[in-house]
Tab-separated table of C-alpha atoms and ligand atoms in Angstrom:
chain	number	residue	atom	x	y	z
A	1108	MET	CA	62.846	-14.954	184.524
A	1109	ALA	CA	59.259	-15.113	183.499
A	1110	ASP	CA	58.108	-13.949	186.901
A	1111	GLN	CA	58.586	-10.177	187.062
A	1112	THR	CA	56.642	-9.525	190.257
A	1113	PRO	CA	58.729	-8.383	193.217
A	1114	ALA	CA	59.776	-11.451	195.151
A	1115	GLY	CA	59.734	-9.894	198.600
A	1116	ASP	CA	61.803	-11.315	201.403
A	1117	LEU	CA	63.280	-14.790	201.273
A	1118	ARG	CA	62.097	-16.726	204.296
A	1119	LEU	CA	63.254	-20.079	205.580
A	1120	VAL	CA	60.894	-21.593	208.104
A	1121	ASP	CA	62.074	-24.485	210.266
A	1122	LEU	CA	64.056	-25.745	207.281
A	1123	THR	CA	65.592	-29.142	207.968
A	1124	LYS	CA	67.630	-31.636	205.964
A	1125	ARG	CA	68.695	-35.042	207.172
A	1126	PHE	CA	70.903	-37.404	205.202
A	1127	GLY	CA	70.346	-40.764	206.914
A	1128	GLY	CA	71.603	-40.214	210.455
A	1129	VAL	CA	73.272	-36.853	209.658
A	1130	THR	CA	71.279	-33.696	210.322
A	1131	ALA	CA	72.896	-31.272	207.879
A	1132	VAL	CA	70.431	-28.408	208.471
A	1133	ASP	CA	68.572	-28.321	211.749
A	1134	GLY	CA	65.341	-26.313	211.867
A	1135	LEU	CA	66.642	-23.126	210.249
A	1136	THR	CA	64.348	-20.120	210.511
A	1137	LEU	CA	65.495	-16.802	209.093
A	1138	THR	CA	64.480	-13.927	206.852
A	1139	VAL	CA	66.665	-12.429	204.130
A	1140	GLY	CA	65.407	-8.943	203.318
A	1141	GLN	CA	64.616	-8.201	199.685
A	1142	GLY	CA	67.582	-6.536	197.999
A	1143	SER	CA	70.004	-7.275	200.819
A	1144	PHE	CA	73.412	-8.932	200.711
A	1145	PHE	CA	73.228	-11.850	203.113
A	1146	ALA	CA	76.157	-14.120	204.018
A	1147	LEU	CA	75.934	-17.615	205.453
A	1148	LEU	CA	79.228	-18.095	207.257
A	1149	GLY	CA	80.470	-21.277	208.851
A	1150	ALA	CA	83.128	-23.961	208.965
A	1151	SER	CA	83.236	-26.842	206.509
A	1152	GLY	CA	80.339	-29.261	207.008
A	1153	CYS	CA	78.082	-26.900	209.003
A	1154	GLY	CA	75.299	-27.087	206.384
A	1155	LYS	CA	75.802	-23.947	204.276
A	1156	THR	CA	75.722	-25.584	200.853
A	1157	THR	CA	72.800	-27.811	201.774
A	1158	THR	CA	70.842	-24.706	202.815
A	1159	LEU	CA	71.648	-23.022	199.509
A	1160	ARG	CA	70.677	-26.106	197.538
A	1161	MET	CA	67.308	-26.233	199.298
A	1162	ILE	CA	66.700	-22.565	198.404
A	1163	ALA	CA	67.616	-23.348	194.783
A	1164	GLY	CA	65.393	-26.428	194.720
A	1165	LEU	CA	68.324	-28.780	194.123
A	1166	GLU	CA	67.766	-30.551	197.431
A	1167	ARG	CA	64.400	-31.551	198.852
A	1168	PRO	CA	64.003	-30.513	202.512
A	1169	THR	CA	63.185	-33.172	205.096
A	1170	GLY	CA	60.972	-30.557	206.747
A	1171	GLY	CA	60.125	-26.867	206.746
A	1172	GLN	CA	59.484	-24.312	204.023
A	1173	VAL	CA	61.185	-21.920	201.624
A	1174	LEU	CA	59.101	-18.812	200.936
A	1175	LEU	CA	59.656	-15.917	198.557
A	1176	GLY	CA	57.441	-13.103	199.704
A	1177	ASP	CA	54.064	-14.757	200.271
A	1178	ARG	CA	54.795	-17.577	197.888
A	1179	ASP	CA	55.714	-21.031	199.164
A	1180	VAL	CA	58.293	-22.355	196.669
A	1181	THR	CA	59.291	-25.447	198.677
A	1182	GLY	CA	57.756	-27.839	196.168
A	1183	LEU	CA	58.790	-25.973	192.979
A	1184	ARG	CA	61.324	-27.425	190.556
A	1185	PRO	CA	64.602	-25.432	190.353
A	1186	HIS	CA	63.859	-23.840	186.961
A	1187	LYS	CA	60.466	-22.651	188.205
A	1188	ARG	CA	62.034	-20.573	190.978
A	1189	PRO	CA	63.199	-16.998	190.376
A	1190	VAL	CA	66.578	-18.035	191.739
A	1191	ASN	CA	69.983	-18.511	190.105
A	1192	THR	CA	73.220	-19.928	191.484
A	1193	VAL	CA	76.862	-19.003	190.886
A	1194	PHE	CA	79.156	-21.874	191.824
A	1195	GLN	CA	82.792	-21.906	192.856
A	1196	ASN	CA	83.823	-23.728	189.667
A	1197	TYR	CA	81.945	-21.178	187.477
A	1198	ALA	CA	80.389	-23.996	185.372
A	1199	LEU	CA	80.819	-22.039	182.117
A	1200	PHE	CA	80.262	-23.753	178.761
A	1201	PRO	CA	83.836	-24.245	177.503
A	1202	HIS	CA	82.913	-24.385	173.789
A	1203	LEU	CA	80.896	-21.129	173.880
A	1204	ASN	CA	82.489	-17.698	173.871
A	1205	VAL	CA	81.817	-15.182	176.645
A	1206	PHE	CA	78.970	-13.514	174.760
A	1207	ASP	CA	77.178	-16.791	174.072
A	1208	ASN	CA	77.707	-17.992	177.635
A	1209	VAL	CA	75.977	-14.872	178.933
A	1210	ALA	CA	73.249	-15.072	176.259
A	1211	PHE	CA	72.552	-18.726	177.027
A	1212	GLY	CA	69.706	-18.292	179.527
A	1213	PRO	CA	67.605	-15.750	177.592
A	1214	ARG	CA	68.092	-17.671	174.317
A	1215	ARG	CA	66.961	-20.888	175.947
A	1216	ARG	CA	63.805	-19.102	176.986
A	1217	GLY	CA	63.243	-18.220	173.314
A	1218	LEU	CA	64.318	-14.561	173.461
A	1219	ARG	CA	66.036	-13.358	170.297
A	1220	ALA	CA	66.990	-9.726	170.727
A	1221	VAL	CA	69.409	-10.329	173.549
A	1222	ASP	CA	72.495	-8.458	172.255
A	1223	ASP	CA	71.891	-5.195	174.079
A	1224	GLU	CA	71.193	-6.951	177.335
A	1225	VAL	CA	74.314	-9.129	177.020
A	1226	LEU	CA	76.464	-6.057	176.327
A	1227	ARG	CA	74.894	-4.287	179.298
A	1228	MET	CA	75.752	-7.255	181.528
A	1229	LEU	CA	79.335	-7.382	180.237
A	1230	THR	CA	79.692	-3.693	181.086
A	1231	LEU	CA	78.226	-4.304	184.539
A	1232	VAL	CA	80.897	-6.903	185.292
A	1233	GLN	CA	83.605	-4.899	183.498
A	1234	LEU	CA	84.213	-7.324	180.645
A	1235	ASP	CA	83.629	-4.926	177.756
A	1236	GLY	CA	85.408	-6.080	174.623
A	1237	LEU	CA	85.982	-9.662	175.780
A	1238	GLY	CA	82.768	-11.140	174.369
A	1239	GLN	CA	84.486	-13.194	171.684
A	1240	ARG	CA	86.936	-14.964	173.982
A	1241	ARG	CA	86.407	-18.525	175.136
A	1242	PRO	CA	86.479	-19.280	178.891
A	1243	ASP	CA	89.933	-20.884	178.632
A	1244	GLN	CA	91.278	-17.554	177.350
A	1245	LEU	CA	90.234	-15.758	180.532
A	1246	SER	CA	91.735	-15.410	184.011
A	1247	GLY	CA	89.952	-16.943	187.000
A	1248	GLY	CA	88.562	-13.572	188.050
A	1249	GLN	CA	87.273	-12.891	184.538
A	1250	GLN	CA	85.633	-16.316	184.375
A	1251	GLN	CA	83.913	-15.579	187.664
A	1252	ARG	CA	82.592	-12.303	186.217
A	1253	VAL	CA	81.177	-14.210	183.225
A	1254	ALA	CA	79.441	-16.609	185.614
A	1255	LEU	CA	77.980	-13.627	187.450
A	1256	ALA	CA	76.770	-11.951	184.243
A	1257	ARG	CA	75.315	-15.234	183.024
A	1258	ALA	CA	73.282	-15.569	186.211
A	1259	LEU	CA	72.220	-11.913	186.483
A	1260	ILE	CA	70.949	-11.686	182.889
A	1261	ASN	CA	68.149	-14.035	183.958
A	1262	ARG	CA	67.000	-11.323	186.379
A	1263	PRO	CA	66.664	-13.649	189.330
A	1264	ARG	CA	64.930	-12.346	192.437
A	1265	VAL	CA	67.557	-14.126	194.510
A	1266	LEU	CA	71.126	-14.890	193.484
A	1267	LEU	CA	72.817	-17.695	195.387
A	1268	LEU	CA	76.614	-17.632	195.506
A	1269	ASP	CA	78.332	-20.800	196.721
A	1270	GLU	CA	81.942	-19.932	197.629
A	1271	PRO	CA	82.190	-18.090	194.293
A	1272	LEU	CA	85.643	-16.684	195.035
A	1273	GLY	CA	87.107	-19.871	196.503
A	1274	ALA	CA	89.343	-20.614	193.512
A	1275	LEU	CA	90.919	-17.147	193.349
A	1276	ASP	CA	94.163	-16.039	194.952
A	1277	LEU	CA	93.960	-13.720	197.934
A	1278	LYS	CA	94.528	-10.417	196.156
A	1279	LEU	CA	92.039	-11.137	193.384
A	1280	ARG	CA	89.612	-12.429	195.965
A	1281	ARG	CA	89.698	-9.110	197.822
A	1282	GLN	CA	89.215	-7.210	194.565
A	1283	MET	CA	86.292	-9.413	193.524
A	1284	GLN	CA	84.662	-8.974	196.951
A	1285	LEU	CA	84.417	-5.236	196.363
A	1286	GLU	CA	83.310	-5.876	192.800
A	1287	LEU	CA	80.510	-8.223	193.878
A	1288	LYS	CA	79.363	-5.675	196.425
A	1289	ARG	CA	79.268	-2.948	193.773
A	1290	VAL	CA	77.314	-5.150	191.351
A	1291	GLN	CA	74.842	-6.135	194.053
A	1292	SER	CA	74.130	-2.534	194.991
A	1293	GLU	CA	73.719	-1.629	191.310
A	1294	VAL	CA	71.272	-4.413	190.440
A	1295	GLY	CA	69.497	-4.534	193.833
A	1296	VAL	CA	68.999	-8.315	193.620
A	1297	THR	CA	68.967	-10.267	196.909
A	1298	PHE	CA	72.342	-12.026	197.227
A	1299	VAL	CA	72.803	-15.041	199.492
A	1300	HIS	CA	76.509	-15.726	199.704
A	1301	VAL	CA	77.994	-18.852	201.264
A	1302	THR	CA	81.529	-18.698	202.590
A	1303	HIS	CA	83.799	-20.044	205.314
A	1304	ASP	CA	85.907	-16.860	205.120
A	1305	GLN	CA	84.874	-14.487	207.904
A	1306	GLU	CA	86.649	-11.510	206.386
A	1307	GLU	CA	84.849	-12.085	203.101
A	1308	ALA	CA	81.465	-12.278	204.812
A	1309	MET	CA	82.138	-9.129	206.817
A	1310	THR	CA	83.478	-7.172	203.844
A	1311	MET	CA	80.478	-7.773	201.652
A	1312	ALA	CA	77.338	-8.587	203.553
A	1313	ASP	CA	74.744	-6.340	205.201
A	1314	THR	CA	73.773	-9.285	207.373
A	1315	VAL	CA	75.881	-12.277	208.354
A	1316	ALA	CA	74.442	-15.505	209.757
A	1317	VAL	CA	77.046	-17.588	211.582
A	1318	MET	CA	76.186	-21.281	211.185
A	1319	ASN	CA	77.348	-24.100	213.395
A	1320	ALA	CA	76.231	-27.735	213.137
A	1321	GLY	CA	73.183	-26.977	211.000
A	1322	ARG	CA	71.936	-24.088	213.137
A	1323	ILE	CA	72.317	-20.323	213.215
A	1324	GLU	CA	74.434	-19.285	216.199
A	1325	GLN	CA	73.949	-15.566	215.617
A	1326	LEU	CA	72.693	-13.281	212.887
A	1327	GLY	CA	73.276	-9.575	212.496
A	1328	ALA	CA	75.277	-6.741	210.977
A	1329	PRO	CA	79.003	-7.604	210.774
A	1330	ALA	CA	80.040	-4.941	213.307
A	1331	ASP	CA	77.402	-6.092	215.817
A	1332	LEU	CA	78.514	-9.709	215.565
A	1333	TYR	CA	82.128	-8.718	216.030
A	1334	GLU	CA	81.649	-6.181	218.815
A	1335	TYR	CA	78.990	-8.076	220.687
A	1336	PRO	CA	79.117	-11.818	220.002
A	1337	ALA	CA	76.324	-13.935	221.504
A	1338	THR	CA	78.209	-17.177	221.994
A	1339	ALA	CA	81.752	-18.379	222.560
A	1340	PHE	CA	81.617	-20.002	219.121
A	1341	VAL	CA	80.881	-16.686	217.382
A	1342	ALA	CA	83.455	-14.855	219.531
A	1343	THR	CA	86.190	-17.193	218.373
A	1344	PHE	CA	85.001	-17.990	214.817
A	1345	LEU	CA	84.582	-14.343	213.848
A	1346	GLY	CA	88.025	-12.987	214.630
A	1347	GLN	CA	89.837	-13.939	217.823
A	1348	SER	CA	88.740	-13.442	221.424
A	1349	ASN	CA	90.328	-13.814	224.813
A	1350	LEU	CA	87.813	-15.707	226.942
A	1351	LEU	CA	88.458	-15.943	230.687
A	1352	ALA	CA	86.323	-18.472	232.570
A	1353	ALA	CA	84.620	-16.546	235.377
A	1354	GLU	CA	81.591	-16.506	237.682
A	1355	ALA	CA	79.046	-13.689	237.423
A	1356	ALA	CA	77.187	-12.346	240.455
A	1357	GLY	CA	74.134	-10.699	238.880
A	1358	PHE	CA	73.466	-7.037	238.213
A	1359	ALA	CA	74.953	-4.474	240.603
A	1360	GLY	CA	75.873	-0.800	240.664
A	1361	PRO	CA	73.476	2.106	240.119
A	1362	ALA	CA	70.258	0.688	238.658
A	1363	GLY	CA	72.000	-2.589	237.857
A	1364	SER	CA	74.443	-0.948	235.487
A	1365	ASP	CA	77.283	-3.444	235.991
A	1366	VAL	CA	77.798	-7.164	236.326
A	1367	PRO	CA	80.574	-8.052	238.789
A	1368	VAL	CA	82.496	-11.191	237.840
A	1369	THR	CA	85.221	-13.155	239.581
A	1370	ALA	CA	88.001	-15.033	237.804
A	1371	HIS	CA	90.636	-16.865	239.842
A	1372	GLY	CA	89.570	-14.865	242.899
A	1373	THR	CA	90.059	-11.511	241.179
A	1374	ARG	CA	87.094	-9.188	240.673
A	1375	PHE	CA	86.239	-7.504	237.408
A	1376	SER	CA	83.081	-5.889	236.105
A	1377	VAL	CA	81.355	-5.579	232.752
A	1378	PRO	CA	78.702	-2.988	231.843
A	1379	ALA	CA	75.246	-4.581	231.991
A	1380	HIS	CA	74.538	-3.702	228.353
A	1381	ARG	CA	77.515	-5.848	227.297
A	1382	ALA	CA	76.461	-8.924	229.271
A	1383	ARG	CA	74.752	-11.835	227.498
A	1384	ALA	CA	74.724	-13.633	230.845
A	1385	ALA	CA	74.793	-12.156	234.333
A	1386	HIS	CA	74.630	-15.147	236.667
A	1387	GLY	CA	76.785	-18.205	237.226
A	1388	PRO	CA	79.449	-19.524	234.861
A	1389	VAL	CA	80.412	-17.002	232.173
A	1390	TYR	CA	83.239	-16.097	229.874
A	1391	LEU	CA	84.706	-12.643	230.291
A	1392	GLY	CA	85.719	-11.701	226.748
A	1393	VAL	CA	88.083	-9.063	225.368
A	1394	ARG	CA	89.237	-8.857	221.742
A	1395	PRO	CA	93.044	-8.956	221.321
A	1396	GLU	CA	93.211	-5.503	219.706
A	1397	LYS	CA	91.316	-4.083	222.691
A	1398	LEU	CA	93.863	-5.484	225.140
A	1399	HIS	CA	96.585	-2.882	225.744
A	1400	LEU	CA	99.990	-3.481	227.273
A	1401	ALA	CA	101.741	-1.422	229.933
A	1402	ASP	CA	104.867	-1.842	232.047
A	1403	SER	CA	103.168	-1.135	235.351
A	1404	VAL	CA	99.732	-0.582	236.857
A	1405	ASP	CA	100.629	3.081	237.509
A	1406	GLN	CA	100.361	3.744	233.767
A	1407	LEU	CA	96.769	2.552	233.323
A	1408	PRO	CA	94.054	4.971	232.181
A	1409	ALA	CA	91.334	5.625	234.757
A	1410	GLY	CA	88.667	2.937	234.865
A	1411	HIS	CA	90.690	0.286	233.020
A	1412	GLN	CA	90.827	-3.246	234.386
A	1413	HIS	CA	93.892	-5.411	234.164
A	1414	VAL	CA	95.657	-8.708	234.588
A	1415	THR	CA	99.399	-9.246	234.849
A	1416	GLY	CA	101.429	-11.757	232.907
A	1417	ILE	CA	104.559	-12.376	230.884
A	1418	VAL	CA	105.157	-12.332	227.135
A	1419	THR	CA	105.554	-15.891	225.824
A	1420	ASP	CA	105.544	-15.145	222.088
A	1421	ALA	CA	105.665	-12.133	219.762
A	1422	SER	CA	104.851	-12.266	216.039
A	1423	TYR	CA	105.482	-9.290	213.799
A	1424	VAL	CA	102.743	-9.319	211.101
A	1425	GLY	CA	103.298	-5.930	209.455
A	1426	VAL	CA	100.340	-3.832	210.598
A	1427	SER	CA	100.530	-5.181	214.127
A	1428	THR	CA	102.581	-7.226	216.535
A	1429	GLN	CA	100.700	-10.144	218.039
A	1430	TYR	CA	101.752	-10.957	221.573
A	1431	LEU	CA	100.889	-14.144	223.394
A	1432	LEU	CA	100.840	-13.644	227.155
A	1433	ARG	CA	100.559	-16.055	230.048
A	1434	THR	CA	98.841	-14.769	233.158
A	1435	GLY	CA	99.907	-15.745	236.642
A	1436	TRP	CA	96.915	-18.128	236.646
A	1437	GLY	CA	98.125	-19.902	233.529
A	1438	ASP	CA	95.540	-18.453	231.109
A	1439	GLU	CA	96.842	-17.521	227.667
A	1440	LEU	CA	95.827	-14.157	226.207
A	1441	TRP	CA	96.437	-12.511	222.846
A	1442	ALA	CA	97.181	-8.801	222.589
A	1443	PHE	CA	97.573	-7.136	219.177
A	1444	THR	CA	99.349	-3.802	219.160
A	1445	ALA	CA	99.318	-1.605	216.055
A	1446	ASN	CA	102.775	-0.945	214.618
A	1447	THR	CA	102.182	2.776	214.370
A	1448	ALA	CA	105.064	4.006	216.504
A	1449	SER	CA	108.715	3.231	216.202
A	1450	GLY	CA	110.234	1.495	219.157
A	1451	GLY	CA	111.253	-1.971	220.068
A	1452	ARG	CA	109.121	-4.971	220.567
A	1453	LEU	CA	108.606	-6.480	223.983
A	1454	PRO	CA	111.013	-9.383	224.520
A	1455	ILE	CA	109.905	-12.894	225.413
A	1456	GLY	CA	109.717	-13.216	229.178
A	1457	ALA	CA	108.958	-9.515	229.754
A	1458	PRO	CA	106.456	-8.896	232.549
A	1459	VAL	CA	103.456	-6.906	231.306
A	1460	VAL	CA	100.184	-5.483	232.520
A	1461	ALA	CA	97.383	-6.243	230.051
A	1462	HIS	CA	94.534	-3.764	230.488
A	1463	TRP	CA	91.220	-2.923	228.881
A	1464	ASP	CA	88.347	-0.490	228.956
A	1465	PRO	CA	85.357	-2.382	230.485
A	1466	GLU	CA	83.213	-0.906	227.677
A	1467	HIS	CA	85.185	-3.197	225.343
A	1468	ALA	CA	84.632	-6.347	227.379
A	1469	PHE	CA	81.670	-8.706	226.998
A	1470	LEU	CA	80.137	-11.535	229.000
A	1471	LEU	CA	78.963	-14.782	227.456
A	1472	PRO	CA	77.174	-17.759	228.948
A	1473	ARG	CA	79.418	-20.725	229.707
A	1474	ALA	CA	78.083	-24.245	230.084
A	1475	PRO	CA	80.020	-25.558	233.081
A	1476	ALA	CA	79.559	-29.254	232.412
A	1477	ALA	CA	80.626	-29.070	228.757
A	1478	ALA	CA	83.556	-26.779	229.526
A	1479	ASP	CA	84.772	-28.981	232.353
A	1480	GLN	CA	84.468	-32.110	230.229
A	1481	ALA	CA	86.415	-30.464	227.425
A	1482	ALA	CA	89.151	-29.430	229.855
A	1483	VAL	CA	89.376	-32.969	231.240
A	1484	LYS	CA	89.617	-34.425	227.749
A	1485	LEU	CA	92.397	-32.031	226.773
A	1486	ASP	CA	94.390	-32.955	229.845
A	1487	GLU	CA	93.955	-36.679	229.437
A	1488	PRO	CA	96.902	-38.527	227.931
A	1489	VAL	CA	96.088	-40.198	224.621
A	1490	GLY	CA	94.876	-43.734	225.190
A	1491	ALA	CA	94.043	-43.209	228.854
A	1492	PRO	CA	91.278	-45.550	230.024
A	1493	SER	CA	87.964	-43.701	230.249
B	645	ATP	P1	81.685	-26.970	202.958
B	645	ATP	O1	82.069	-25.590	203.363
B	645	ATP	O2	82.778	-27.980	203.202
B	645	ATP	O3	81.107	-27.052	201.586
B	645	ATP	P2	79.032	-26.935	204.126
B	645	ATP	O4	78.903	-26.100	205.332
B	645	ATP	O5	78.553	-26.390	202.852
B	645	ATP	O6	80.528	-27.447	203.981
B	645	ATP	P3	77.250	-29.135	203.605
B	645	ATP	O7	77.868	-29.473	202.281
B	645	ATP	O8	75.944	-28.465	203.587
B	645	ATP	O9	78.279	-28.291	204.482
B	645	ATP	O10	77.157	-30.477	204.453
B	645	ATP	C1	76.572	-30.513	205.755
B	645	ATP	C2	76.639	-31.952	206.296
B	645	ATP	O11	75.807	-32.785	205.520
B	645	ATP	C3	78.026	-32.556	206.270
B	645	ATP	O12	78.187	-33.357	207.419
B	645	ATP	C4	78.001	-33.404	205.030
B	645	ATP	O13	78.897	-34.492	205.142
B	645	ATP	C5	76.553	-33.861	204.982
B	645	ATP	N1	76.093	-34.088	203.610
B	645	ATP	C6	75.992	-33.153	202.625
B	645	ATP	N2	75.502	-33.696	201.489
B	645	ATP	C7	75.290	-35.021	201.763
B	645	ATP	C8	74.775	-36.122	201.000
B	645	ATP	N3	74.376	-35.969	199.732
B	645	ATP	N4	74.700	-37.312	201.616
B	645	ATP	C9	75.084	-37.471	202.904
B	645	ATP	N5	75.565	-36.477	203.680
B	645	ATP	C10	75.664	-35.263	203.126
């Protein structure tokens, strides 16, 4: 890159893209800190790639701005931006060997003495000694490393990664996730990584932005998003959550320390600092691994809250057994128990007490109209007159 000044933070301000009647990106405003590893996470079609393409300059925004530090780059052509992209399909030149693929960018800019830098990049991505091979003589993971080296040699201020590990098998994918994280911390370049894989986003990124329908639902450190989701979408997209429809009665207890909630006539409470909503319709949430199982209420630790139910399914998945329970009210709950002790699994039909520490519960706002409509639709027979 010709521009060697520090880029500063990447800022998107009210960034919007409409394709005809489709709003792909809907007024996105966010800041990606310089040198951070940022993941845009969301389901297919939520607008991740379009956002990346607007940052790269490959797509013209319908509205809003892209800023690098104090510089507005919204109107700049792609090659004028200190930004490079690594795509899922690698896009290597098939007729060039690895060395020449990596050297391509600097040579195009007229640099001649590139050998040392190319060798340094090949070492960075652990491809020493493979410079003379052609792309078709490399594994998928090795090709992805070449693509990474080829982008990084241009010293971009921001590296955009669009599902770069999508074509790799699971094991290699996990290995490359750690590898990408190592490379990012070594080079200190801002990485913006697009993925629909929540585990991938959480493994690698300092900050994850969960996207839904062109908007950011929640942005934060992976552990914060997981432990304290802001919306029902995030609670169920990032891992699994048990969400009980309930009614909240405002803050109570000493200095408003708790929020009492009622579900199916039964009272529970959630610490105020874990409540995103404290009045009216809410979801009472508990993660499946935080839901413990006991034979009777006499066995519960002090302070735990509980519901009773029966086991309707049990799946052994190696590290844990995943139980599906049905409460007396008909709600379905997941409980994951670690397979750390020997002992039998609970049989289908077994009565159980599912209990949790209120410090592990959370409260989310629930839109009553939307939830009720969804419930009605689910119950309606197909083809019923509306
Ligand atoms: P995926 O994970 O499947 O790649 P994504 O989150 O990256 O999805 P985008 O590719 O950004 O999603 O697409 C967002 C929305 O914009 C989708 O509804 C898509 O159909 C639409 N879209 C994207 N590109 C175009 C285009 N060139 N013309 C019309 N609609 C488009």
